[in-house]
mmCIF file of C-alpha atoms in Angstrom:
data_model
loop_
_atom_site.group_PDB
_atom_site.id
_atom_site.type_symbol
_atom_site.label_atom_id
_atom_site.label_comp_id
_atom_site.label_asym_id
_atom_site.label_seq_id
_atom_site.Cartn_x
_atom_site.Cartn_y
_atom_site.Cartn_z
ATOM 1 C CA UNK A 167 135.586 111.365 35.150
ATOM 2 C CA UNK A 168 134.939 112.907 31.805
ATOM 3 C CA UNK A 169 135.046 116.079 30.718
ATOM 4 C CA UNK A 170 131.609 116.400 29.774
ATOM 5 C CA UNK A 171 130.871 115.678 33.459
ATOM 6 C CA UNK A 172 133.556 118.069 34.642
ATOM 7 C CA UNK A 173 131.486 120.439 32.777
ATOM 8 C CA UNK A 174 128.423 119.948 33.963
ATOM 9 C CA UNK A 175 130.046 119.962 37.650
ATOM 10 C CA UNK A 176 131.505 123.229 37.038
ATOM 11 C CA UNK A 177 127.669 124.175 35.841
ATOM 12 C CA UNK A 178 126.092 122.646 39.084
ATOM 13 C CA UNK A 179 128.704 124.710 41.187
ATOM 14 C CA UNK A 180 128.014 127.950 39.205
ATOM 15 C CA UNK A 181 124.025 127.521 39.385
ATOM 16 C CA UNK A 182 124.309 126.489 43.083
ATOM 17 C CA UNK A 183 126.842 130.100 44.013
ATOM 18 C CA UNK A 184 124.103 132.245 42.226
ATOM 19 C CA UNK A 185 121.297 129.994 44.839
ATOM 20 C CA UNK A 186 123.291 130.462 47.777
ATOM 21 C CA UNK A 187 124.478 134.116 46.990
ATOM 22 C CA UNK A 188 120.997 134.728 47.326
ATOM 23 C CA UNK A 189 120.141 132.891 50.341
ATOM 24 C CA UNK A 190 122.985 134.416 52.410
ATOM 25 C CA UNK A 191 121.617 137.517 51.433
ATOM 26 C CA UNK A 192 118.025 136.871 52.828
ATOM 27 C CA UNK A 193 119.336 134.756 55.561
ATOM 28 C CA UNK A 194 121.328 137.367 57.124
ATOM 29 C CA UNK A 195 119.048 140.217 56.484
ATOM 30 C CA UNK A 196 116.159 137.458 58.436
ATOM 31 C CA UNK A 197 118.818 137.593 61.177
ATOM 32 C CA UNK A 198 119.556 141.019 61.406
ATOM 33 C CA UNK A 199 115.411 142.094 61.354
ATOM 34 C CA UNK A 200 114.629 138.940 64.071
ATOM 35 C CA UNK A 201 117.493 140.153 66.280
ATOM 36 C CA UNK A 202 116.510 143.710 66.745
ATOM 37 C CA UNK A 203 114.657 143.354 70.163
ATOM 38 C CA UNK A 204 117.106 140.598 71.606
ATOM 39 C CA UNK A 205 116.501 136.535 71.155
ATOM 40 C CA UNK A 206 115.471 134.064 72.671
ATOM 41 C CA UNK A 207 115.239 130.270 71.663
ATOM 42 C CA UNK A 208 111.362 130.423 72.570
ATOM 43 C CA UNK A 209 111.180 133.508 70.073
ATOM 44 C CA UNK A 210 112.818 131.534 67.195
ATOM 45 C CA UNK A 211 111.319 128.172 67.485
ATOM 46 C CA UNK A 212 107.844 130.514 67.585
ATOM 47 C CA UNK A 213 108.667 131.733 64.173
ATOM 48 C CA UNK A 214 109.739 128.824 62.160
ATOM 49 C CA UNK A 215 107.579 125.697 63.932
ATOM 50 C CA UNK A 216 105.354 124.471 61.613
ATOM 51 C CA UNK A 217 105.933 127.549 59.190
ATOM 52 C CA UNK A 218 106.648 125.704 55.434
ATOM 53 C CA UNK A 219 107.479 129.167 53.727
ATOM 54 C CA UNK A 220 111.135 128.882 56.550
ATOM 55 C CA UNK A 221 111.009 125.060 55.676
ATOM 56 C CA UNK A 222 111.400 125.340 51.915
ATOM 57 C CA UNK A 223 113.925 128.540 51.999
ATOM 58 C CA UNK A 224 116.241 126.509 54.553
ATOM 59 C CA UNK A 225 116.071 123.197 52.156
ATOM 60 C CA UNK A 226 117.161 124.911 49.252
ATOM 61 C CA UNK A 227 120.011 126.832 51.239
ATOM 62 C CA UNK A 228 121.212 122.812 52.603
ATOM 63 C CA UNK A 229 121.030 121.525 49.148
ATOM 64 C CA UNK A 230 122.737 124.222 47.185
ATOM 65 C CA UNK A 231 125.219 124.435 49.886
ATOM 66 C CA UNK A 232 125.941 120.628 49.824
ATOM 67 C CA UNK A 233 126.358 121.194 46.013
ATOM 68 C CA UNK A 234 128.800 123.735 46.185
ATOM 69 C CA UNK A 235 130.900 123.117 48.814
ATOM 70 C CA UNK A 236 132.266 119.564 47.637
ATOM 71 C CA UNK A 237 133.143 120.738 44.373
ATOM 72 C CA UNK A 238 134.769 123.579 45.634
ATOM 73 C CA UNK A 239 136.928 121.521 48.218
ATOM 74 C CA UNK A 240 137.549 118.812 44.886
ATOM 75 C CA UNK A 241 139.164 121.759 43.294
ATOM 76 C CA UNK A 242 141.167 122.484 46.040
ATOM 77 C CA UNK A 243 142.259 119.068 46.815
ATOM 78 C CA UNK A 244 143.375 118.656 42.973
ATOM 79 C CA UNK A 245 145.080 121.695 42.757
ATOM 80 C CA UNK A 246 147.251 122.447 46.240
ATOM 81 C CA UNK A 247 147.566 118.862 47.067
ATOM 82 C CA UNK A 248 147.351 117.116 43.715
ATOM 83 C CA UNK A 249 145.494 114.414 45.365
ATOM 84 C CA UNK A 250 142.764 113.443 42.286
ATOM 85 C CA UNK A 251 140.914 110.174 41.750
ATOM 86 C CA UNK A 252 137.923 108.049 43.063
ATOM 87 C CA UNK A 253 139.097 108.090 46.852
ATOM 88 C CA UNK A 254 139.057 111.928 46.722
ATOM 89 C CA UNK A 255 135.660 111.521 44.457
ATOM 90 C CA UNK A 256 134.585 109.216 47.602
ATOM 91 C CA UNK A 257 135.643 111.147 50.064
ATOM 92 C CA UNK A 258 133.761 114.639 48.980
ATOM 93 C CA UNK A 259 130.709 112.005 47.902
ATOM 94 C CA UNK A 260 130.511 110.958 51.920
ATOM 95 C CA UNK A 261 131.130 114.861 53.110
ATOM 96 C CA UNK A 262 128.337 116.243 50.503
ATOM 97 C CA UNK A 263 125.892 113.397 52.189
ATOM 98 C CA UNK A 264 127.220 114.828 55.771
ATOM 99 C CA UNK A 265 126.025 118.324 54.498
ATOM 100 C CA UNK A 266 122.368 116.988 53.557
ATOM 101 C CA UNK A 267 121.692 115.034 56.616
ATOM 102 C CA UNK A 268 123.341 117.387 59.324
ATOM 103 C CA UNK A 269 121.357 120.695 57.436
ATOM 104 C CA UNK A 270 118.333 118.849 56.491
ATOM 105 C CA UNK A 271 117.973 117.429 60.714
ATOM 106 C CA UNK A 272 118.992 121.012 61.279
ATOM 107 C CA UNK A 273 116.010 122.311 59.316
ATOM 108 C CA UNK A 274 113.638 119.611 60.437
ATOM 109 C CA UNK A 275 114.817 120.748 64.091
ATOM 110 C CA UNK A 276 113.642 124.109 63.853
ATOM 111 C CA UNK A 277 110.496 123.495 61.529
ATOM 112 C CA UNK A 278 108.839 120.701 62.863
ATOM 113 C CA UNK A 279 111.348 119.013 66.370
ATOM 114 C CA UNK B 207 184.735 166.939 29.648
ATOM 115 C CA UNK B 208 184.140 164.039 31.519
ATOM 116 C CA UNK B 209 181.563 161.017 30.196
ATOM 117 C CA UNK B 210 179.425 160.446 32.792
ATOM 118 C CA UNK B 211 178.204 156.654 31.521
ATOM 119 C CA UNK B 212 175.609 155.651 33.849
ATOM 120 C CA UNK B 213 175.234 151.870 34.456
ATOM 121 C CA UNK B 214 172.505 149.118 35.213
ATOM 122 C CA UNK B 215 172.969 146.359 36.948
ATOM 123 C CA UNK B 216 171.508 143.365 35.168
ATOM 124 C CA UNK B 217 171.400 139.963 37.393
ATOM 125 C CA UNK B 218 170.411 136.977 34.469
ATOM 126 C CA UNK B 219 169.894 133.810 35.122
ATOM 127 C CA UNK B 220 172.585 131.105 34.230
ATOM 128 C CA UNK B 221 172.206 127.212 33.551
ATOM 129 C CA UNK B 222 169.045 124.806 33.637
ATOM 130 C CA UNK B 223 166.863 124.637 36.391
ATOM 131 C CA UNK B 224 169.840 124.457 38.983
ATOM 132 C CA UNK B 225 171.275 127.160 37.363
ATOM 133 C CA UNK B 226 171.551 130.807 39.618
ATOM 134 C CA UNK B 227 171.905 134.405 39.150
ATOM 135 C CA UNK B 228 174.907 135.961 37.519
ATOM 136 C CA UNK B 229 175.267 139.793 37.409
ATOM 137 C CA UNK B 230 176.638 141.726 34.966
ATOM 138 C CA UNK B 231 177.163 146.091 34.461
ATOM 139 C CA UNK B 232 175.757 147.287 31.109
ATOM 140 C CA UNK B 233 175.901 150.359 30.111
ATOM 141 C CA UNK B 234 172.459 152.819 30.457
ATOM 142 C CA UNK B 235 171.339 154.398 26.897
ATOM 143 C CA UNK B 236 168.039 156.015 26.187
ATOM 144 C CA UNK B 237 165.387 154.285 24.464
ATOM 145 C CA UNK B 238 167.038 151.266 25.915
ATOM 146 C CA UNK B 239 164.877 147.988 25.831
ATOM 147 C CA UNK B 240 165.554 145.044 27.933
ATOM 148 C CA UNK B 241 166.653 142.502 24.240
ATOM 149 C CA UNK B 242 169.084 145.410 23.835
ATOM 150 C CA UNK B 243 170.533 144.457 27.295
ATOM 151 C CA UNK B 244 170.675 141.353 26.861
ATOM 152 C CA UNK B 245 171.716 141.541 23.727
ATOM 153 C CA UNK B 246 174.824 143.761 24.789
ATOM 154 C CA UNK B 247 175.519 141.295 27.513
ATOM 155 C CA UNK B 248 175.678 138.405 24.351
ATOM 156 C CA UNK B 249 177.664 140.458 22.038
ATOM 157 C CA UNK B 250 180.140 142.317 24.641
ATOM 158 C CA UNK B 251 180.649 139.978 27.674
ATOM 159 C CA UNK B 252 179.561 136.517 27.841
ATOM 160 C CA UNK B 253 178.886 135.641 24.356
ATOM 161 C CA UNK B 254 177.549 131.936 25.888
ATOM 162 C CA UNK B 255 174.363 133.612 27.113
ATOM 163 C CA UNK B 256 171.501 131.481 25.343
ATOM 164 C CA UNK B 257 168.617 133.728 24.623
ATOM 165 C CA UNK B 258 165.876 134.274 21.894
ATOM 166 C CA UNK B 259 164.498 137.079 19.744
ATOM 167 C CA UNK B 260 163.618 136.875 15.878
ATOM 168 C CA UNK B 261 161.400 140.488 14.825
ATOM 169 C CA UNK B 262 162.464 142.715 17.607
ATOM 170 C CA UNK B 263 159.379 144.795 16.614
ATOM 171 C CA UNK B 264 156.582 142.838 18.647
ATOM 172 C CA UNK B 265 155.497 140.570 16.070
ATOM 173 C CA UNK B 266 157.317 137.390 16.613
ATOM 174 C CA UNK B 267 156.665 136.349 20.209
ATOM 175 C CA UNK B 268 159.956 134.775 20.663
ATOM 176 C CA UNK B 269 161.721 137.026 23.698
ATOM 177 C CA UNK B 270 159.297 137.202 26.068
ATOM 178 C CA UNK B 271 161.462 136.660 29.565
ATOM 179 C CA UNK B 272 160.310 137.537 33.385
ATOM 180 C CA UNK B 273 161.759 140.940 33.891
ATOM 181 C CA UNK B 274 161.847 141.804 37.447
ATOM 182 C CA UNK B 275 159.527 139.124 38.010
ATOM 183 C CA UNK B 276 156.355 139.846 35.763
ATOM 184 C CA UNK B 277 156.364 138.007 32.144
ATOM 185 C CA UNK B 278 156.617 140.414 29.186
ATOM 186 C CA UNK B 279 158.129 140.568 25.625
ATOM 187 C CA UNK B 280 161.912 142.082 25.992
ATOM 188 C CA UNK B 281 162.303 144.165 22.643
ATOM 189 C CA UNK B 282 158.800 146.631 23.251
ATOM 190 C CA UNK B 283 159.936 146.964 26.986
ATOM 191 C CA UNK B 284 161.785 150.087 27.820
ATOM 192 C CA UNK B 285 164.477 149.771 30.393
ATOM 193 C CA UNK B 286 162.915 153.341 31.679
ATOM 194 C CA UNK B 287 159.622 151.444 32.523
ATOM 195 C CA UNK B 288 160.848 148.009 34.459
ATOM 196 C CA UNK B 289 164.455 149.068 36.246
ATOM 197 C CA UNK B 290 164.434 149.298 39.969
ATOM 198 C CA UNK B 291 166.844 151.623 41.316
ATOM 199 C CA UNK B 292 169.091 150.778 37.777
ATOM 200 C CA UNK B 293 168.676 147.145 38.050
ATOM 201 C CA UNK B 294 167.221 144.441 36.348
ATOM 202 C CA UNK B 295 166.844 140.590 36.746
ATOM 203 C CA UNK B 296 166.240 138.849 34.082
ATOM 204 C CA UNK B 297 164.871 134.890 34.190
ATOM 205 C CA UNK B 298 163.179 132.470 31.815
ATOM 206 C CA UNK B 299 159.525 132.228 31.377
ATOM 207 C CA UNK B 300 158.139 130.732 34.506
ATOM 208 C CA UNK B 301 155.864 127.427 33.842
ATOM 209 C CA UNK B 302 158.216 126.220 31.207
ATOM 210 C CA UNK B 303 161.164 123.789 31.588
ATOM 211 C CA UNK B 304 164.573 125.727 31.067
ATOM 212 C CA UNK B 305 166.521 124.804 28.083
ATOM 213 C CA UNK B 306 169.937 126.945 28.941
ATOM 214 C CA UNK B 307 169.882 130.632 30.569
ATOM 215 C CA UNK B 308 166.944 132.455 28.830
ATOM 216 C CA UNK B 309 165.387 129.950 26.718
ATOM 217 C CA UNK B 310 162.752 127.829 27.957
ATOM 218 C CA UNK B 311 161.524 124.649 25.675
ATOM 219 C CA UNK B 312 157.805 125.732 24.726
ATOM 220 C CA UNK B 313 157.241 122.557 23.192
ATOM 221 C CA UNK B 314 154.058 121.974 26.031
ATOM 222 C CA UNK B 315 153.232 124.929 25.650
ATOM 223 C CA UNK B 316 152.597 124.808 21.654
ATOM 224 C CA UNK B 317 151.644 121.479 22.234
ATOM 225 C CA UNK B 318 148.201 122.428 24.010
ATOM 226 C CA UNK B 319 147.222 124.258 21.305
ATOM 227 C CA UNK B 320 147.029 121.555 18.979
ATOM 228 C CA UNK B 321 145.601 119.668 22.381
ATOM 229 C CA UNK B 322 143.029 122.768 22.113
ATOM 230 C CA UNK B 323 142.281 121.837 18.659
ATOM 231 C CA UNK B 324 143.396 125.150 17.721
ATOM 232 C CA UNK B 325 143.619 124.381 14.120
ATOM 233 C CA UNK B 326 140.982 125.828 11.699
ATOM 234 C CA UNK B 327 139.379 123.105 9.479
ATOM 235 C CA UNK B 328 136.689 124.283 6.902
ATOM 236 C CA UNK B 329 135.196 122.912 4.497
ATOM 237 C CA UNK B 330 135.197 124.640 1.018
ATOM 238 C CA UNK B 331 137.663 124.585 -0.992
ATOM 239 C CA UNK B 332 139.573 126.787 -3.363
ATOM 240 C CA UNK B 333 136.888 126.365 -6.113
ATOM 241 C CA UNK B 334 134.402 127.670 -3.568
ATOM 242 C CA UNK B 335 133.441 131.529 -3.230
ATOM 243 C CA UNK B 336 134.557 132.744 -0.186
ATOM 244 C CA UNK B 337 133.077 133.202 2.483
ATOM 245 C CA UNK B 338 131.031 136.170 3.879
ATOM 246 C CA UNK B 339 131.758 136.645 7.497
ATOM 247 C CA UNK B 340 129.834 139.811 8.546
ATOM 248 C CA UNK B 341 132.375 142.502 10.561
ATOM 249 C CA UNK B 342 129.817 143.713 12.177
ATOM 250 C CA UNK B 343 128.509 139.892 13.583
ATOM 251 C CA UNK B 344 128.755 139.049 17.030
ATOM 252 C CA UNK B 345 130.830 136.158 16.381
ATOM 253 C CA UNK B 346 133.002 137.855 14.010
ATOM 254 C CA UNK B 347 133.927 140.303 16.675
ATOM 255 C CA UNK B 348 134.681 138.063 19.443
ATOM 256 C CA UNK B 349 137.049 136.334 17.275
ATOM 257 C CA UNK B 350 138.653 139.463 16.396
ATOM 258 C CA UNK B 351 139.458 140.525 20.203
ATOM 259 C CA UNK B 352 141.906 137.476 20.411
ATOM 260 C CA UNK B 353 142.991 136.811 17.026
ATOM 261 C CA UNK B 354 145.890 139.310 17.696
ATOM 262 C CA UNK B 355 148.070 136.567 19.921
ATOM 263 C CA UNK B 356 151.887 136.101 18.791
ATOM 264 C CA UNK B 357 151.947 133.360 21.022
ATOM 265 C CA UNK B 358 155.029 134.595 23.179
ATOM 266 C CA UNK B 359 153.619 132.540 26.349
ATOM 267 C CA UNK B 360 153.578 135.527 28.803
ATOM 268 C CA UNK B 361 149.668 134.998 30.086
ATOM 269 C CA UNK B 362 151.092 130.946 30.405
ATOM 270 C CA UNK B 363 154.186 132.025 32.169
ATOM 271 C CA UNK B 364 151.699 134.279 34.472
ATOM 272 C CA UNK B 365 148.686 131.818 35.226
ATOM 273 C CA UNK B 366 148.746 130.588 38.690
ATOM 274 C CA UNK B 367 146.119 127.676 37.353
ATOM 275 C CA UNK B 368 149.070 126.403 35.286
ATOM 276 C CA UNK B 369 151.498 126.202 38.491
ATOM 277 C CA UNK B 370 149.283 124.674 40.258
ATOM 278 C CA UNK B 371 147.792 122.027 37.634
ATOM 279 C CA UNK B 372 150.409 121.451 34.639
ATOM 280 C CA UNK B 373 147.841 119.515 32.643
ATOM 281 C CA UNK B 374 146.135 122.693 32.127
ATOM 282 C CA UNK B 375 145.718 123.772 28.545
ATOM 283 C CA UNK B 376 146.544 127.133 29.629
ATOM 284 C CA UNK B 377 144.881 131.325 28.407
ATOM 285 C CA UNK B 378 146.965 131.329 24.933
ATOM 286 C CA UNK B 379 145.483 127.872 23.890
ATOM 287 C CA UNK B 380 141.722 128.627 25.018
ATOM 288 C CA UNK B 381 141.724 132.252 23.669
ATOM 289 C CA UNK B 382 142.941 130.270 20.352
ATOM 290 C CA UNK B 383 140.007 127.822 20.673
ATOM 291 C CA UNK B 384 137.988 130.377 21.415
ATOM 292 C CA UNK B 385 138.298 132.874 18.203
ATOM 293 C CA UNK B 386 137.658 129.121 16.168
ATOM 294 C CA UNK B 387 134.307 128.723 18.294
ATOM 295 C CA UNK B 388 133.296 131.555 16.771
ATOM 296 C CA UNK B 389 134.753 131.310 13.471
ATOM 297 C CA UNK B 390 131.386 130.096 11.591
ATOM 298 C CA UNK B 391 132.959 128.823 8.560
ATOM 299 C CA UNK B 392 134.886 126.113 10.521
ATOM 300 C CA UNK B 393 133.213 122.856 11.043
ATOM 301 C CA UNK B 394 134.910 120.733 14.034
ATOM 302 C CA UNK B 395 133.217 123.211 17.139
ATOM 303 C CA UNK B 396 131.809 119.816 18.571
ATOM 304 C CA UNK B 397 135.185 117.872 18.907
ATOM 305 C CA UNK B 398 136.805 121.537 20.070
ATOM 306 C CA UNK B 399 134.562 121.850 22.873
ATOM 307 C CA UNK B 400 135.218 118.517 24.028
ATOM 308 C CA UNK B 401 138.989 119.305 24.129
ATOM 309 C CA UNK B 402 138.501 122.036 26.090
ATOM 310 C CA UNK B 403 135.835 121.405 28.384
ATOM 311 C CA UNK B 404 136.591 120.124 31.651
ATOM 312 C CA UNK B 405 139.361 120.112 34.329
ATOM 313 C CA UNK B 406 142.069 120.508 32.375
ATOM 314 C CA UNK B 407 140.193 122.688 29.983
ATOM 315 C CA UNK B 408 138.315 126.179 30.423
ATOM 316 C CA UNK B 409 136.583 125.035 33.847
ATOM 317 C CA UNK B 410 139.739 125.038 35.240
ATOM 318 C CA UNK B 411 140.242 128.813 34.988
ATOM 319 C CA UNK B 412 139.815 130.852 38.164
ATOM 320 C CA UNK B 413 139.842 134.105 36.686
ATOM 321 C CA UNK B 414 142.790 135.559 38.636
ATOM 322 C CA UNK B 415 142.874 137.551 35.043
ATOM 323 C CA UNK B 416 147.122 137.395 35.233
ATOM 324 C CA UNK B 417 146.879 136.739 31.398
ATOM 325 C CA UNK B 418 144.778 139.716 30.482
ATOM 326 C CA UNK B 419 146.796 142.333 32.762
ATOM 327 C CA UNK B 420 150.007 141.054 31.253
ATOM 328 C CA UNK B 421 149.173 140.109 27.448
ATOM 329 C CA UNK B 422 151.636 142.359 25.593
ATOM 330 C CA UNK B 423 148.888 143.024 22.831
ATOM 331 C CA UNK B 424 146.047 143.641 24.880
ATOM 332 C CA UNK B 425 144.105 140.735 24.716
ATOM 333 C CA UNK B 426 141.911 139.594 27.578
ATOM 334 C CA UNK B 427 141.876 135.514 27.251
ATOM 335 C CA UNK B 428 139.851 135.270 30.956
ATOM 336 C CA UNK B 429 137.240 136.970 28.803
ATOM 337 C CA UNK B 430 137.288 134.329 25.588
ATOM 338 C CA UNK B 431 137.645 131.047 28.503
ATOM 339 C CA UNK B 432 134.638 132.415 30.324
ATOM 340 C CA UNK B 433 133.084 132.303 26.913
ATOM 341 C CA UNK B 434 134.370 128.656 26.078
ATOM 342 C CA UNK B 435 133.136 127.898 30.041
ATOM 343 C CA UNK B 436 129.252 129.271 29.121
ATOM 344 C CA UNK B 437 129.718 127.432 25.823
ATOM 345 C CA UNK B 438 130.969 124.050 26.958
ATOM 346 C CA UNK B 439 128.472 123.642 30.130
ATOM 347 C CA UNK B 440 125.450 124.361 27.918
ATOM 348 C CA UNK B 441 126.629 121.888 25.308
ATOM 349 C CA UNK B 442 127.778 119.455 28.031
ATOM 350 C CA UNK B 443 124.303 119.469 29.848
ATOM 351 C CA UNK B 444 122.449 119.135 26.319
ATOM 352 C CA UNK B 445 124.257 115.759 26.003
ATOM 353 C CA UNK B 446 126.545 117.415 23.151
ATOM 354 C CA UNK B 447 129.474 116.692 24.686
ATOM 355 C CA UNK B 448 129.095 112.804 25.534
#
């Protein structure tokens, strides 16, 4: 891998922590607000079936998540167990596709399922 | 009257890497720095003690050593400050292969640098006028917050990012590519960000900031690599950098 692409992975991981920094923020607040007079599964499907606005928040939270995380973990893998090279770029590859099918289903669960 | 000589008890280390910890008892004197102690140790008991030291005034960056554990250059660093309960141990840099005793072989280390491109190439020449770099310029000042290094390799002996990844050009070398970046009458910033971009460059940095709490003179090279980092992406996601 160059190191112009190293770069611009290390750019993609930066943008994507300043996305999700935010989204943890409004997700948890969501939580703490929808929470206040006790859930129910009924109560949350009522809110986000069919609502976009939920749709589009939770699709950028998968995707900047699924950004992140595998270059995070590459870092890791390099550094603690100096395992480097196309397997490892492989591996995180297949685990960053994980991430955008399990969230996106997750998403299209609650939205539209 | 009776001399009452107090004494410190200095462990050093002895040998290569397989070497171990040998302790000697050196007498306590005010305004004591750790080179004098190991310097006394040289001159009065084991005169085979490999060590170095050129200035002894903090100009040199030759006797930096891990005193008590924490990198730092030997001659400014008063016994008073370091010694736990009159003791001392003294090792070689960490990061660095050991030579004999004290002295480590920075050759890697000096090495990245040049890997850094941390040369200065303009392009005038002595029938030129000089050139007018304003003081008061952005660029002028960032290069003066880092242009201070006596490359002694304490923030290299400190960064955990080096441990853990030895291909790592390492705080000195970055903070030297970094006053160049903004050195405007030198013309090879393209090549010098591709050097240090990447995993083995700048983006390797994890800001544990090691190198800026220890620098002897004050510098802060997390600051300068975050700079190289901003730099480097930008350029790399322009295409600049293919």
């Amino acid at each position: 891998m160059s190191a112009a692409t190293q770069a611009k992975l290390w750019y993609a991981q930066r943008i994507s922590a300043m996305v999700l920094a935010l989204c943890v923020v409004v997700h948890i607040v969501t939580i703490l607000y929808a929470v206040r007079g006790g859930l129910t599964a009924a109560e949350i499907l009522g809110r986000t079936r069919g609502n976009a606005a939920f749709a589009a928040f939770y699709v950028l939270f998968v995707l900047s998540a699924a950004i992140h995380a595998p270059i995070g973990l590459a870092r890791i893998a390099e550094e603690w167990l100096q395992w480097r090279g196309r397997l490892m770029n492989v591996v995180l590859s297949v685990f960053a596709a994980a991430l955008v099918f399990t969230g996106l289903s997750a998403v299209w669960g609650l939205y539209g399922g | 009257m009776m001399l009452n000589i107090e004494t410190l008890k200095v462990s050093i280390w002895r040998g290569g890497a397989d070497g171990q910890f040998v302790s000697y008892d050196v007498p306590r004197l005010d305004s004591q720095t750790v080179l004098d102690v190991v310097t006394y140790v040289q001159r009065s008991i084991d005169p085979g003690l490999s060590y170095r030291f050129s200035c002894r005034v903090g100009m040199c960056g030759s006797c930096a050593m891990t005193v008590n554990g924490i990198a730092r250059w030997t001659c400014r660093t008063h016994v008073s400050k370091v010694s736990v309960n009159d003791a001392l141990e003294l090792a070689p840099l960490s990061n660095l292969p050991i030579i004999k005793d004290l002295a480590t072989d920075m050759s890697t280390f000096f090495d990245k640098w040049a890997g850094a491109k941390g040369q200065f190439r303009g392009e005038r020449t002595r029938h030129e006028d000089f050139a007018n770099v304003l003081p008061s310029s952005a660029a002028r000042k960032a290069a003066d917050a880092g242009i201070e290094c006596i490359g002694c390799g304490v923030c290299y002996a400190s960064c955990d990012t080096v441990t853990w990844r030895p291909d790592y050009l390492g705080p000195a070398a970055l903070n030297r590519a970094w006053t160049l970046v903004n050195d405007e009458r030198d013309v090879v910033g393209r090549e010098r960000l591709r050097a240090v971009a990447g995993d083995a460059g700048c983006h390797a940095c994890h800001t544990h900031t090691t190198c800026s709490e220890r620098c002897p003179k004050g510098i802060a090279p997390t600051l300068g690599i975050s700079g190289l980092k901003r730099v480097t992406a930008r350029a790399a996601v322009r295409g600049e950098l293919d």
